[in-house]
Amino acid sequence: MNAFQPARPWCRSPLSMAVAASLACAAAVPALAQDVGALAAGDASTLDTVVVTANKRVENVRDVGASISVVGERELENLGASSLSDYAALIPGLQVQNAGSPGLTSVSLRGISALSSGATVATYIDEVPVGSSGIYQGAGALMLDLLPYDISRVEVLRGPQGTLYGAGAIGGLLKYVTHAPDAAGREFRVGLGGRAVQDGGHDWNGRFGASLPLHDDRLGLRVSAARNGLPGYTDNAVDGRRDVNTGEQTGARAALSWDGDTVDVGLSVLQQRVRSDDRASVALDPQTRAPLAGELSGRSWQRQPFDKKLTLASLSLAWDLGWGDFVSATGWSNTKTMDRIDTTVQFGEVADQLLGLPEPGSSFTRYDFDLDKLTQEFRLTSASGGRFEWMVGVFYTKEDAEQSQFAWLGQRDGSPLPAGGEAYSTLARIALPSTYEELALFANGSWRIGERFKLDAGIRQARNEQWFSQNVSAGILAPIGDAPGESSEDVFTWSLSPQFKLADDVLLYLRAATGYQPGGPNVALAGMPPSVDSSMLSSYEAGLKSQFAERRVQLDLAAFRIDWEDIQVASSFNGIGGLVNGGEAKSEGVELAALFRATDRLLLGLNAAYTRASVKNDFEPTVIPQDGFDVILNTGLGGDRMPYVPKLSWSATAEYAFATAGGLDGQVGAALRWTGDRVNDTTERQRLTAPGDPSTVLGEALTPPLELDSYRALDLYAGIGRDRWSLRAYVNNVTGEDGWSSIAPIDGALTGARGHLAAVPIQPRTFGIEFDYRF
């Protein structure tokens, strides 16, 4: 997050008594990609056609030579999904790390993990990118976790998408597609539900939606609002609070659309907010991994609230020119995020170690992020269906952002420091304003050669210019003063995809593509470069999309290899941190997605991904001069596994649709998901050497990553309804399996002593019931 980042060890080896701020550490188509109502009808004998807009055209996903997963509205509702973690298992190669609340989320695809503060997966809502492209807004750990109400589908593109989607889509793309207004039909929908966590809390949710024709079947309005309660289920052993991680998600949207003879116009305003009173966390013994104070109990001396609010306004225009289309997509968004964490273990020892107080103190660190983002895209596209289809476009974005940090120290009971220690109560007050501006030109072409062969190709040339300043106004953790920096870079990306139709329902494709993660100006710290370059990635993929047995069976395979260069990694020593271009990594694997309509009413599915992602060589060392010796720091070693990437993950699904004699339609279903073992980080190595002589090693310390065990979970759901109403019930994690979504060591900043491990559990057994009525 380009901040203190206490989740990563502050001082893995206590080589000095300095305390400072970490300023810059901070296959295929899936199963269950079915349209709404496919099974409820109960008479479908073949698998459904799924439409996507991944290539910025409306296409059948079966005809796209790329790995695209689609999760529809119906699947989201059946599972009671309220965040990415709830449906990530349905998407091969997607991993979601939850840091204790929706919105405290890190996402990786195909083993491309976020090793720095920048995101590796881009996020779009319809035509508009959201989230920061820069490195000072914590985009890698604060991915948009949209409450999926009034969402038609979620599209996930695996592999780099640099030519069409640009910065940040180095690992892939997460795209939320909202419901469009219907200018010809009228619909109202209301819903109410509740959920409860076993041995935890309970809460309610409600929703409303309406689609209204306004003028002559040309002008349509759609409005919606939703509230989802988040029951708490973890306790705090320090103050005895129970179910501390309660919260809520709220959202509202209004959209207008004009359906003209040649010009269509859409206007949308969306607001989403997630608020958590505290974060889910369990304190574990560093040696035995046993809970220190109870099965679902954490240790924090300060409350840890989280709040994120997104406001998005978008304007789209599509002009049918007869021979092609001109499209304009304009977006403006403001994202405000507040994240406060307990840093008592990290900084509390300042009170006794430096101030001489009889016991360690208590501390919190608060991060505030404020991002204004303006985007504009123009593109000209040929008509679909010809032998040669093309697209040319220009994209512009401007971000004005600020990150602020405040670290406070008091006595262990929360009271202010005693007389004489007031100067240490503000450990740091830091502002990091930044700007990011980018202009890109892109072009795509598709050639059909004969009836079976097609060749897709794309290029993109982008230039970004960035500025930031490191402004420290108070505290002992960093030198007081301002240190501005700036950078600029040109980036070229390309893609090439030959495709061959072996039969009407069998597509064989190859895809080579590149992507990039923007660099930027670096913090002003000894041993750190003034700026970091973009991370570049090359991907090679072979895929097969097939349907057979009279379109009752769908079997898709994809094999890939990814080479990642100039990886941006966080490098920190004694809490002082920056970014460096560390080295190289590779990821290779196979993905499978299968659907089998066993009968007209029974649908079976299987998703699986096998991924081997590892660091190729030792990351570039950072040389940090000290008094009488140098510290040579590597934050990753050759052979390390990429963080939070299991070698094997899979999910199996089944759904049976039925109809009663009384005219009711319903379904029952299950999803069994399994995630293999993972590691939370790469290896860190610190070497003490003679000044200016790296060959003379005075000492060495290795800190390996923490391991997370595999886990499995079973979800069940059922629903019944008729015409206007529906009733659904679900139980997630039916057997109450234990498992960790993420884990981090909590170490003292001065002594390096490990207090405990903070682990975020997967959602315990959760019950829910939902009722919807349409009229």
GROMACS .gro file of N, CA and C in nm, residues 49-65 68 153 155 164 384 389 446 448 454 456 499:
model
   84
   49THR      N    1  -2.626  -2.061  -2.488
   49THR     CA    2  -2.532  -1.968  -2.549
   49THR      C    3  -2.504  -1.856  -2.450
   50VAL      N    4  -2.377  -1.825  -2.430
   50VAL     CA    5  -2.336  -1.720  -2.337
   50VAL      C    6  -2.272  -1.607  -2.416
   51VAL      N    7  -2.323  -1.488  -2.399
   51VAL     CA    8  -2.275  -1.372  -2.471
   51VAL      C    9  -2.181  -1.292  -2.381
   52VAL      N   10  -2.068  -1.247  -2.437
   52VAL     CA   11  -1.972  -1.166  -2.362
   52VAL      C   12  -1.934  -1.044  -2.446
   53THR      N   13  -1.870  -0.949  -2.378
   53THR     CA   14  -1.820  -0.828  -2.446
   53THR      C   15  -1.671  -0.812  -2.421
   54ALA      N   16  -1.602  -0.923  -2.399
   54ALA     CA   17  -1.461  -0.919  -2.361
   54ALA      C   18  -1.376  -0.848  -2.464
   55ASN      N   19  -1.404  -0.868  -2.593
   55ASN     CA   20  -1.326  -0.805  -2.700
   55ASN      C   21  -1.387  -0.672  -2.744
   56LYS      N   22  -1.475  -0.616  -2.659
   56LYS     CA   23  -1.543  -0.488  -2.687
   56LYS      C   24  -1.633  -0.500  -2.809
   57ARG      N   25  -1.677  -0.625  -2.834
   57ARG     CA   26  -1.784  -0.655  -2.927
   57ARG      C   27  -1.877  -0.756  -2.858
   58VAL      N   28  -2.002  -0.760  -2.897
   58VAL     CA   29  -2.093  -0.861  -2.845
   58VAL      C   30  -2.069  -0.990  -2.922
   59GLU      N   31  -2.025  -1.096  -2.850
   59GLU     CA   32  -1.987  -1.221  -2.914
   59GLU      C   33  -2.032  -1.340  -2.832
   60ASN      N   34  -2.052  -1.451  -2.899
   60ASN     CA   35  -2.071  -1.579  -2.832
   60ASN      C   36  -1.936  -1.620  -2.774
   61VAL      N   37  -1.934  -1.651  -2.646
   61VAL     CA   38  -1.807  -1.684  -2.581
   61VAL      C   39  -1.741  -1.805  -2.645
   62ARG      N   40  -1.819  -1.891  -2.712
   62ARG     CA   41  -1.762  -2.009  -2.777
   62ARG      C   42  -1.678  -1.973  -2.899
   63ASP      N   43  -1.697  -1.850  -2.951
   63ASP     CA   44  -1.624  -1.808  -3.071
   63ASP      C   45  -1.506  -1.718  -3.041
   64VAL      N   46  -1.474  -1.699  -2.913
   64VAL     CA   47  -1.365  -1.610  -2.874
   64VAL      C   48  -1.242  -1.694  -2.842
   65GLY      N   49  -1.132  -1.665  -2.909
   65GLY     CA   50  -1.008  -1.740  -2.887
   65GLY      C   51  -0.931  -1.689  -2.767
   68ILE      N   52  -1.209  -1.714  -2.107
   68ILE     CA   53  -1.305  -1.622  -2.047
   68ILE      C   54  -1.400  -1.702  -1.960
  153ARG      N   55  -2.386  -1.007  -1.511
  153ARG     CA   56  -2.288  -1.115  -1.510
  153ARG      C   57  -2.153  -1.056  -1.472
  155GLU      N   58  -1.762  -1.110  -1.589
  155GLU     CA   59  -1.671  -1.171  -1.686
  155GLU      C   60  -1.528  -1.164  -1.632
  164LEU      N   61  -0.624  -0.430  -2.531
  164LEU     CA   62  -0.756  -0.368  -2.523
  164LEU      C   63  -0.781  -0.295  -2.391
  384SER      N   64  -1.978  -0.604  -3.770
  384SER     CA   65  -1.946  -0.744  -3.742
  384SER      C   66  -1.993  -0.834  -3.855
  389GLU      N   67  -1.259  -0.775  -3.977
  389GLU     CA   68  -1.315  -0.685  -3.875
  389GLU      C   69  -1.200  -0.610  -3.810
  446SER      N   70  -0.926  -0.864  -3.713
  446SER     CA   71  -0.964  -1.004  -3.718
  446SER      C   72  -0.987  -1.043  -3.863
  448ARG      N   73  -1.084  -1.343  -4.130
  448ARG     CA   74  -1.141  -1.476  -4.153
  448ARG      C   75  -1.091  -1.526  -4.289
  454LYS      N   76  -0.933  -1.820  -3.859
  454LYS     CA   77  -0.941  -1.678  -3.826
  454LYS      C   78  -0.813  -1.637  -3.753
  456ASP      N   79  -0.662  -1.321  -3.517
  456ASP     CA   80  -0.682  -1.198  -3.442
  456ASP      C   81  -0.547  -1.140  -3.404
  499GLN      N   82  -0.691  -1.898  -3.486
  499GLN     CA   83  -0.800  -1.984  -3.441
  499GLN      C   84  -0.847  -2.071  -3.557
   0.00000   0.00000   0.00000
